[in-house]
Tab-separated table of C-alpha atoms and ligand atoms in Angstrom:
chain	number	residue	atom	x	y	z
C	25	MET	CA	137.007	95.642	242.744
C	26	GLY	CA	140.401	95.211	244.389
C	27	CYS	CA	138.878	92.411	246.409
C	28	VAL	CA	137.673	90.586	243.290
C	29	ARG	CA	141.059	91.020	241.690
C	30	SER	CA	142.925	89.584	244.659
C	31	TRP	CA	140.503	86.669	244.777
C	32	MET	CA	141.142	86.009	241.121
C	33	LEU	CA	144.855	86.218	241.680
C	34	PHE	CA	144.505	83.824	244.587
C	35	ILE	CA	142.593	81.345	242.441
C	36	VAL	CA	145.116	81.559	239.614
C	37	VAL	CA	148.011	81.033	242.020
C	38	PHE	CA	146.139	78.215	243.732
C	39	ILE	CA	145.480	76.362	240.457
C	40	GLY	CA	149.103	76.851	239.483
C	41	GLU	CA	150.215	75.394	242.810
C	42	VAL	CA	147.949	72.390	242.398
C	43	PHE	CA	149.504	71.643	239.017
C	44	LEU	CA	153.012	72.131	240.317
C	45	SER	CA	152.427	69.919	243.325
C	46	LEU	CA	150.856	67.299	241.073
C	47	GLY	CA	153.999	67.498	239.020
C	48	ARG	CA	156.189	67.107	242.080
C	49	LYS	CA	154.261	64.474	244.011
C	50	HIS	CA	153.577	62.056	241.200
C	51	VAL	CA	156.269	60.454	239.165
C	52	GLY	CA	155.214	60.704	235.511
C	53	PHE	CA	154.813	57.548	233.438
C	54	PHE	CA	155.555	57.551	229.711
C	55	ILE	CA	154.891	54.448	227.637
C	56	PHE	CA	156.317	53.502	224.231
C	57	GLY	CA	156.171	50.547	221.894
C	58	ASP	CA	153.735	48.030	220.470
C	59	SER	CA	150.426	46.272	221.119
C	60	PHE	CA	151.599	44.861	224.441
C	61	LEU	CA	151.362	48.449	225.740
C	62	ASP	CA	149.082	50.345	223.288
C	63	ALA	CA	146.119	51.728	225.258
C	64	GLY	CA	144.265	52.892	222.131
C	65	ASN	CA	146.447	55.176	219.980
C	66	ASN	CA	145.594	53.105	216.917
C	67	ASN	CA	141.921	54.058	217.352
C	68	TYR	CA	142.941	57.477	216.034
C	69	ILE	CA	145.185	56.646	213.075
C	70	ASN	CA	144.404	55.564	209.545
C	71	THR	CA	145.031	51.845	209.770
C	72	SER	CA	143.203	48.527	209.421
C	73	THR	CA	141.471	46.253	211.931
C	74	LEU	CA	144.638	44.097	211.891
C	75	ASP	CA	146.240	46.786	214.047
C	76	GLN	CA	143.136	47.766	215.999
C	77	ALA	CA	141.231	46.280	218.909
C	78	ASN	CA	138.363	48.726	219.324
C	79	PHE	CA	135.601	46.164	218.970
C	80	TRP	CA	134.018	43.458	221.099
C	81	PRO	CA	135.186	41.180	222.747
C	82	TYR	CA	138.379	43.180	223.343
C	83	GLY	CA	138.090	44.785	226.769
C	84	GLU	CA	135.181	42.563	227.801
C	85	THR	CA	136.313	41.710	231.323
C	86	TYR	CA	137.698	44.784	233.062
C	87	PHE	CA	136.443	47.762	231.077
C	88	ASN	CA	133.298	46.196	229.663
C	89	PHE	CA	134.024	48.070	226.448
C	90	SER	CA	136.756	47.966	223.847
C	91	THR	CA	139.315	50.674	224.613
C	92	GLY	CA	141.705	49.657	221.846
C	93	ARG	CA	143.807	47.501	224.187
C	94	PHE	CA	144.762	44.105	222.736
C	95	SER	CA	143.486	42.101	225.675
C	96	ASP	CA	140.298	41.262	227.528
C	97	GLY	CA	141.270	43.861	230.146
C	98	ARG	CA	144.239	45.770	231.508
C	99	LEU	CA	147.826	45.650	230.207
C	100	VAL	CA	151.087	45.404	232.183
C	101	SER	CA	151.453	49.195	232.031
C	102	ASP	CA	147.946	49.649	233.475
C	103	PHE	CA	148.759	47.488	236.483
C	104	ILE	CA	152.064	49.299	236.987
C	105	ALA	CA	150.238	52.664	236.893
C	106	GLN	CA	147.814	51.396	239.527
C	107	TYR	CA	150.622	50.058	241.736
C	108	ALA	CA	152.313	53.457	241.466
C	109	ASN	CA	149.063	55.202	242.504
C	110	LEU	CA	148.649	56.846	239.120
C	111	PRO	CA	145.547	56.881	236.961
C	112	LEU	CA	145.669	54.609	233.885
C	113	VAL	CA	147.800	56.568	231.427
C	114	PRO	CA	145.699	57.635	228.400
C	115	PRO	CA	146.769	57.384	224.747
C	116	PHE	CA	148.673	60.440	223.538
C	117	LEU	CA	146.279	60.718	220.563
C	118	GLN	CA	143.123	60.684	222.685
C	119	PRO	CA	141.329	63.903	221.668
C	120	GLY	CA	141.688	66.633	224.271
C	121	TYR	CA	144.236	64.797	226.394
C	122	THR	CA	146.886	67.144	227.869
C	123	GLN	CA	147.432	65.918	231.452
C	124	TYR	CA	151.042	65.247	230.590
C	125	TYR	CA	152.124	65.701	234.229
C	126	VAL	CA	150.735	62.203	234.784
C	127	GLY	CA	152.380	60.891	231.612
C	128	ALA	CA	151.302	59.764	228.170
C	129	ASN	CA	151.072	56.496	226.284
C	130	PHE	CA	152.664	56.715	222.817
C	131	ALA	CA	152.583	52.980	222.003
C	132	SER	CA	151.057	51.745	218.752
C	133	ALA	CA	150.039	48.192	217.899
C	134	GLY	CA	152.165	46.803	215.087
C	135	ALA	CA	154.998	49.279	215.670
C	136	GLY	CA	158.646	48.317	215.558
C	137	ALA	CA	162.052	49.863	216.059
C	138	LEU	CA	162.448	49.921	212.266
C	139	VAL	CA	160.444	52.464	210.282
C	140	GLU	CA	159.761	49.768	207.643
C	141	THR	CA	157.898	47.525	210.086
C	142	PHE	CA	154.217	47.470	209.047
C	143	GLN	CA	154.914	50.862	207.500
C	144	GLY	CA	151.856	53.008	206.869
C	145	SER	CA	149.610	51.200	209.387
C	146	VAL	CA	151.356	52.055	212.653
C	147	ILE	CA	153.160	54.804	214.573
C	148	PRO	CA	156.809	53.690	214.409
C	149	LEU	CA	158.978	54.124	217.517
C	150	LYS	CA	160.803	56.997	215.841
C	151	THR	CA	157.534	58.933	215.491
C	152	GLN	CA	156.575	58.029	219.067
C	153	ALA	CA	159.842	59.650	220.160
C	154	ARG	CA	158.975	62.726	218.112
C	155	ASN	CA	155.583	62.908	219.872
C	156	PHE	CA	157.377	62.693	223.211
C	157	LYS	CA	159.613	65.557	222.123
C	158	ARG	CA	156.491	67.706	221.705
C	159	VAL	CA	155.326	66.779	225.215
C	160	ALA	CA	158.759	67.541	226.688
C	161	LYS	CA	158.757	70.947	225.004
C	162	TRP	CA	155.248	71.649	226.305
C	163	MET	CA	156.366	70.656	229.826
C	164	ARG	CA	159.363	72.994	229.837
C	165	HIS	CA	157.163	75.760	228.478
C	166	LYS	CA	154.442	75.252	231.126
C	167	LEU	CA	156.598	74.571	234.162
C	168	GLY	CA	159.724	76.524	233.339
C	169	LYS	CA	163.049	75.060	232.400
C	170	SER	CA	164.188	73.653	235.730
C	171	GLU	CA	160.826	72.357	237.016
C	172	GLY	CA	160.138	70.808	233.614
C	173	LYS	CA	163.534	69.188	233.545
C	174	MET	CA	162.993	67.781	237.030
C	175	LEU	CA	159.632	66.299	236.113
C	176	LEU	CA	161.032	64.693	232.962
C	177	SER	CA	164.056	63.228	234.722
C	178	SER	CA	162.044	61.787	237.619
C	179	ALA	CA	159.490	60.179	235.267
C	180	VAL	CA	159.562	56.489	234.296
C	181	TYR	CA	159.804	55.476	230.611
C	182	MET	CA	158.567	51.989	229.739
C	183	PHE	CA	159.189	50.157	226.439
C	184	SER	CA	157.975	47.031	224.699
C	185	ILE	CA	159.438	47.013	221.210
C	186	GLY	CA	161.024	44.614	218.737
C	187	SER	CA	158.454	41.824	218.392
C	188	ASN	CA	156.931	43.341	215.254
C	189	ASP	CA	160.323	43.835	213.602
C	190	TYR	CA	160.654	40.030	213.682
C	191	PHE	CA	156.979	39.141	213.102
C	192	SER	CA	156.652	41.328	210.025
C	193	PRO	CA	159.031	39.507	207.649
C	194	PHE	CA	157.209	36.233	208.466
C	195	LEU	CA	153.695	37.626	208.215
C	196	THR	CA	154.195	39.804	205.146
C	197	HIS	CA	156.673	37.514	203.377
C	198	SER	CA	158.931	40.507	202.865
C	199	HIS	CA	162.508	40.090	201.783
C	200	LEU	CA	163.976	42.197	204.567
C	201	LEU	CA	165.321	39.139	206.357
C	202	ASN	CA	166.530	37.384	203.217
C	203	SER	CA	168.825	40.249	202.342
C	204	HIS	CA	170.408	40.221	205.823
C	205	SER	CA	171.858	37.453	207.899
C	206	HIS	CA	169.788	36.980	211.058
C	207	SER	CA	172.474	38.473	213.257
C	208	GLN	CA	172.809	41.486	210.945
C	209	TYR	CA	169.068	42.052	211.038
C	210	VAL	CA	168.946	41.847	214.840
C	211	ALA	CA	171.908	44.228	215.080
C	212	THR	CA	170.040	46.720	212.873
C	213	VAL	CA	166.906	46.495	215.024
C	214	VAL	CA	168.858	47.023	218.250
C	215	ALA	CA	170.934	49.855	216.718
C	216	ASN	CA	167.749	51.689	215.685
C	217	LEU	CA	166.264	51.136	219.145
C	218	THR	CA	169.461	52.438	220.737
C	219	SER	CA	169.503	55.590	218.659
C	220	ILE	CA	165.850	56.337	219.536
C	221	ILE	CA	166.531	55.770	223.252
C	222	LYS	CA	169.369	58.293	222.993
C	223	GLU	CA	166.970	60.816	221.476
C	224	ILE	CA	164.494	60.330	224.318
C	225	TYR	CA	167.359	60.661	226.824
C	226	THR	CA	168.413	63.911	225.162
C	227	ARG	CA	164.904	65.281	225.823
C	228	GLY	CA	165.335	64.643	229.565
C	229	ALA	CA	164.386	61.003	230.208
C	230	ARG	CA	166.601	59.074	232.657
C	231	LYS	CA	164.729	56.038	234.036
C	232	PHE	CA	164.142	53.407	231.335
C	233	VAL	CA	162.267	50.120	231.710
C	234	PHE	CA	162.365	47.440	229.018
C	235	LEU	CA	160.540	44.168	228.548
C	236	ASN	CA	162.581	41.738	226.475
C	237	LEU	CA	160.896	39.661	223.769
C	238	PRO	CA	158.742	36.612	224.505
C	239	PRO	CA	159.361	33.383	222.531
C	240	LEU	CA	157.844	34.793	219.339
C	241	GLY	CA	157.570	31.456	217.530
C	242	CYS	CA	155.426	29.971	220.328
C	243	VAL	CA	152.384	32.269	220.188
C	244	PRO	CA	149.221	30.736	218.668
C	245	GLY	CA	149.491	32.887	215.521
C	246	THR	CA	153.005	31.681	214.688
C	247	ARG	CA	152.599	28.043	215.746
C	248	ILE	CA	150.222	27.599	212.811
C	249	LEU	CA	152.618	28.992	210.187
C	250	GLN	CA	154.182	25.554	209.682
C	251	PRO	CA	151.212	23.165	209.635
C	252	GLU	CA	153.514	20.254	208.775
C	253	ARG	CA	155.273	20.735	212.126
C	254	ASN	CA	152.051	19.916	213.956
C	255	GLY	CA	151.877	23.041	216.077
C	256	SER	CA	155.368	23.125	217.483
C	257	CYS	CA	157.052	26.510	217.942
C	258	LEU	CA	158.374	28.294	214.847
C	259	GLN	CA	162.015	27.915	215.774
C	260	GLU	CA	163.505	30.442	213.364
C	261	LEU	CA	161.347	33.193	214.854
C	262	SER	CA	162.017	32.202	218.451
C	263	ASP	CA	165.746	32.163	217.653
C	264	LEU	CA	165.545	35.768	216.439
C	265	ALA	CA	163.896	36.770	219.727
C	266	THR	CA	166.589	34.967	221.691
C	267	LEU	CA	169.331	36.679	219.715
C	268	HIS	CA	167.664	40.066	220.251
C	269	ASN	CA	167.380	39.355	223.983
C	270	ARG	CA	171.074	38.475	224.107
C	271	ILE	CA	172.330	41.718	222.596
C	272	LEU	CA	169.788	44.135	224.130
C	273	PRO	CA	171.347	44.117	227.634
C	274	VAL	CA	174.795	44.634	226.107
C	275	ALA	CA	173.505	47.700	224.221
C	276	LEU	CA	171.800	49.040	227.355
C	277	SER	CA	174.914	48.613	229.483
C	278	LYS	CA	176.876	50.545	226.872
C	279	LEU	CA	174.345	53.383	227.054
C	280	GLU	CA	174.579	53.347	230.844
C	281	LYS	CA	178.349	53.861	230.619
C	282	LYS	CA	178.103	56.544	227.979
C	283	LEU	CA	175.123	58.660	229.089
C	284	THR	CA	175.334	60.437	232.454
C	285	GLY	CA	172.386	59.558	234.698
C	286	PHE	CA	170.966	56.918	232.320
C	287	LYS	CA	169.416	54.100	234.376
C	288	PHE	CA	167.645	50.994	233.172
C	289	ALA	CA	165.556	48.081	234.335
C	290	LEU	CA	165.182	45.043	232.074
C	291	TYR	CA	162.478	42.479	232.674
C	292	ASP	CA	162.899	38.928	231.403
C	293	LEU	CA	159.485	38.525	229.779
C	294	HIS	CA	160.984	35.685	227.717
C	295	THR	CA	161.620	33.409	230.683
C	296	ASP	CA	158.389	34.424	232.354
C	297	VAL	CA	156.220	33.632	229.299
C	298	THR	CA	158.146	30.437	228.485
C	299	GLN	CA	157.423	29.188	232.019
C	300	MET	CA	153.725	30.032	231.699
C	301	ILE	CA	153.487	28.277	228.307
C	302	ASN	CA	155.153	25.143	229.620
C	303	HIS	CA	153.679	25.031	233.142
C	304	PRO	CA	150.343	26.876	233.038
C	305	LEU	CA	148.986	25.066	236.096
C	306	LYS	CA	151.840	26.354	238.226
C	307	TYR	CA	150.631	29.848	237.391
C	308	GLY	CA	146.951	29.220	238.056
C	309	LEU	CA	146.178	28.919	234.334
C	310	LYS	CA	144.512	25.985	232.568
C	311	GLU	CA	145.740	26.699	229.044
C	312	GLY	CA	149.177	27.912	228.030
C	313	LYS	CA	149.225	27.294	224.272
C	314	SER	CA	145.812	28.100	222.753
C	315	ALA	CA	144.172	31.496	222.526
C	316	CYS	CA	140.904	32.277	224.294
C	317	CYS	CA	139.649	34.192	221.268
C	318	GLY	CA	140.293	33.156	217.648
C	319	SER	CA	139.785	30.213	215.329
C	320	GLY	CA	141.566	27.194	213.896
C	321	ALA	CA	144.319	25.192	215.598
C	322	PHE	CA	145.424	26.844	218.874
C	323	GLY	CA	143.041	29.725	218.046
C	324	GLY	CA	145.946	30.791	215.879
C	325	VAL	CA	143.839	32.342	213.110
C	326	TYR	CA	143.720	36.056	213.959
C	327	SER	CA	139.942	36.371	213.810
C	328	CYS	CA	139.064	37.528	217.339
C	329	GLY	CA	136.108	39.899	217.037
C	330	GLY	CA	135.213	38.787	213.501
C	331	LYS	CA	136.318	42.047	211.894
C	332	ARG	CA	139.564	41.036	210.236
C	333	GLY	CA	138.164	39.274	207.183
C	334	GLU	CA	137.298	36.005	208.911
C	335	LYS	CA	133.865	36.469	210.532
C	336	GLN	CA	133.721	33.233	212.543
C	337	PHE	CA	135.630	32.956	215.798
C	338	GLU	CA	135.469	31.156	219.086
C	339	LEU	CA	135.551	32.873	222.450
C	340	CYS	CA	136.356	31.009	225.655
C	341	GLU	CA	134.166	31.482	228.687
C	342	LYS	CA	136.875	32.197	231.222
C	343	PRO	CA	139.738	34.290	229.809
C	344	ASN	CA	141.399	34.269	233.232
C	345	GLU	CA	142.238	30.578	232.722
C	346	TYR	CA	144.224	31.345	229.554
C	347	LEU	CA	147.690	32.748	228.914
C	348	PHE	CA	146.808	33.966	225.407
C	349	TRP	CA	143.832	36.203	224.782
C	350	ASP	CA	144.073	36.217	220.964
C	351	SER	CA	146.540	34.810	218.434
C	352	TYR	CA	149.338	37.223	219.446
C	353	HIS	CA	148.414	38.822	222.779
C	354	PHE	CA	148.033	37.891	226.420
C	355	THR	CA	145.055	37.917	228.768
C	356	GLU	CA	144.623	40.412	231.559
C	357	SER	CA	145.303	37.672	234.097
C	358	ALA	CA	148.674	36.924	232.429
C	359	TYR	CA	149.517	40.646	232.267
C	360	LYS	CA	148.661	40.984	235.955
C	361	GLN	CA	151.049	38.163	236.842
C	362	VAL	CA	153.814	39.749	234.767
C	363	ALA	CA	153.147	43.142	236.373
C	364	ASP	CA	153.195	41.607	239.861
C	365	ARG	CA	156.573	39.984	239.225
C	366	LEU	CA	157.882	43.115	237.502
C	367	TRP	CA	156.758	45.293	240.411
C	368	GLY	CA	157.576	42.936	243.248
C	369	TYR	CA	160.835	41.616	244.538
C	370	THR	CA	159.558	38.088	245.050
C	371	ASN	CA	161.527	36.619	242.198
C	372	SER	CA	164.291	38.943	241.222
C	373	SER	CA	165.707	36.391	238.770
C	374	TYR	CA	163.343	37.910	236.192
C	375	ASN	CA	164.825	41.371	236.720
C	376	LEU	CA	167.933	41.408	234.546
C	377	GLY	CA	168.870	45.078	234.819
C	378	PRO	CA	170.495	46.939	237.706
C	379	TYR	CA	167.130	48.414	238.851
C	380	THR	CA	163.501	47.368	239.099
C	381	ILE	CA	160.590	49.508	237.983
C	382	ARG	CA	159.565	49.893	241.621
C	383	ASP	CA	162.941	51.467	242.405
C	384	PHE	CA	162.237	54.025	239.704
C	385	PHE	CA	158.934	55.124	241.205
C	386	GLN	CA	160.650	55.514	244.594
C	387	ILE	CA	163.977	57.214	243.859
C	388	PRO	CA	164.023	60.857	242.677
L	406	LIG	C1	143.709	55.946	204.756
L	406	LIG	O1	144.458	54.921	204.109
L	406	LIG	C2	143.865	54.445	202.923
L	406	LIG	C3	144.669	53.250	202.434
L	406	LIG	O2	146.020	53.352	202.754
L	406	LIG	C4	143.806	55.588	201.919
L	406	LIG	O3	143.193	55.131	200.723
L	406	LIG	C5	142.975	56.725	202.508
L	406	LIG	O4	142.986	57.834	201.647
L	406	LIG	C6	143.534	57.147	203.874
L	406	LIG	N1	142.619	58.097	204.484
L	406	LIG	C7	143.038	59.212	205.079
L	406	LIG	C8	141.986	60.056	205.711
L	406	LIG	O5	144.216	59.526	205.127
L	407	LIG	C1	128.500	45.933	229.939
L	407	LIG	O1	128.074	46.603	228.773
L	407	LIG	C2	126.863	46.110	228.237
L	407	LIG	C3	126.564	46.787	226.911
L	407	LIG	O2	127.261	47.990	226.767
L	407	LIG	C4	125.723	46.317	229.263
L	407	LIG	O3	124.535	45.794	228.766
L	407	LIG	C5	126.110	45.606	230.558
L	407	LIG	O4	125.148	45.858	231.555
L	407	LIG	C6	127.474	46.049	231.056
L	407	LIG	N1	127.887	45.223	232.203
L	407	LIG	C7	128.428	45.744	233.302
L	407	LIG	C8	128.791	44.770	234.360
L	407	LIG	O5	128.602	46.934	233.446
L	408	LIG	C1	168.083	51.691	211.199
L	408	LIG	O1	167.446	50.820	210.315
L	408	LIG	C2	167.647	51.116	208.951
L	408	LIG	C3	166.798	50.140	208.191
L	408	LIG	O2	165.485	50.332	208.574
L	408	LIG	C4	169.109	51.011	208.613
L	408	LIG	O3	169.313	51.333	207.266
L	408	LIG	C5	169.873	51.974	209.504
L	408	LIG	O4	171.257	51.807	209.280
L	408	LIG	C6	169.572	51.706	210.949
L	408	LIG	N1	170.149	52.729	211.808
L	408	LIG	C7	171.099	52.457	212.675
L	408	LIG	C8	171.559	53.585	213.551
L	408	LIG	O5	171.586	51.354	212.764
L	409	LIG	C1	150.509	15.759	216.070
L	409	LIG	O1	149.846	16.087	217.285
L	409	LIG	C2	148.809	15.207	217.635
L	409	LIG	C3	148.088	15.767	218.844
L	409	LIG	O2	148.982	16.339	219.781
L	409	LIG	C4	149.415	13.824	217.896
L	409	LIG	O3	148.398	12.911	218.223
L	409	LIG	C5	150.152	13.355	216.617
L	409	LIG	O4	150.785	12.138	216.857
L	409	LIG	C6	151.179	14.408	216.170
L	409	LIG	N1	151.764	14.048	214.883
L	409	LIG	C7	153.054	14.213	214.599
L	409	LIG	C8	153.485	13.843	213.212
L	409	LIG	O5	153.864	14.627	215.428
L	410	LIG	C1	162.141	32.196	240.250
L	410	LIG	O1	162.175	32.070	238.855
L	410	LIG	C2	162.972	31.023	238.362
L	410	LIG	C3	162.950	31.079	236.852
L	410	LIG	O2	163.710	32.134	236.422
L	410	LIG	C4	162.441	29.692	238.909
L	410	LIG	O3	163.273	28.655	238.446
L	410	LIG	C5	162.411	29.725	240.423
L	410	LIG	O4	161.793	28.556	240.893
L	410	LIG	C6	161.608	30.943	240.923
L	410	LIG	N1	161.693	31.061	242.374
L	410	LIG	C7	160.643	31.342	243.145
L	410	LIG	C8	160.921	31.450	244.598
L	410	LIG	O5	159.516	31.486	242.710
């Protein structure tokens, strides 16, 4: 009897140790934001197919099934997880998922820094932060205060957010922008983002990674919004992205000064994507302007998969030759290139912040 009891005690202690060492050895990876990083949270919310990608041909190349990712395969965050020797980080809403030591993906397609952005169809960043708060609480409860705190502060927190705050007024013809000047609107977006980052910091996060915004007026879905311009970029929208990208680093530097231990990396996705649009061949791509999957000029009609109203769509044969997978999102091969440059030191001119994401997986 005593023998059985000591064996059971041994097993319990052993399992506990395994979890603790998992917690210590691996740096956790928490992911926030929009469809550039959503690994399938929107499969589990009440929304429409506009904000979902859980149908063929999404996922056709790498996974051979549609996971909910808005690409033919893996996203930047998936490659980063692999480079950091972590498993692909599952969606927070995936039923039964509780391996929070590894991390969690809170991102939601369509989400913005403003609660009003595609309200009712997405998980806004503010709610994503609230979900993280629950995970942080759980962690402190499971591991104890100091171990939990250590795990949270050594983890990496990656963000892609803002694009939808600027897309939404154009796509829904809302009056949000009309009632603000452009610079006021951008200031509001960045102020909301800043206040949510502070909340996440308060819960124990320290290492923040941001992607800035790509040229939003130059994606297939926005090129077609002004047919009379013959497919040139929608300048007003690209200008908003540029303005956002100009004030984001200023806001982050302010946070760095104000919040003890706050560190950030900022990746210049804007320059990277602009280069790939303008010089696809240099990046091993054949097509930098048109989507692989969609219909109409540039594949700009958001019909990939045939489940968003429009049933007809075209699908290219080799997604790896394209920059854009559908009207708004990139292919796996583009995401891999971005992840390689984000991870590597080969061209540090794209890394605008004081750190790179690789630093964050290596320093305590
Ligand atoms: C989902 O949303 C639709 C439309 O917004 C609504 O009619 C429906 O009741 C919602 N379903 C659930 C389960 O919340
Ligand atoms: C991909 O999935 C389809 C249908 O689910 C199956 O027929 C096919 O064999 C799979 N291909 C690979 C390479 O696994
Ligand atoms: C956040 O955005 C809302 C509009 O959605 C705005 O009223 C509010 O002032 C913003 N918050 C901050 C801290 O700027
Ligand atoms: C529109 O683009 C087509 C194809 O690129 C070109 O042949 C045509 O001259 C352009 N028209 C205008 C008005 O720019
Ligand atoms: C690094 O990126 C810049 C663009 O920001 C480009 O002009 C330069 O050629 C690149 N250098 C290398 C070595 O790839």
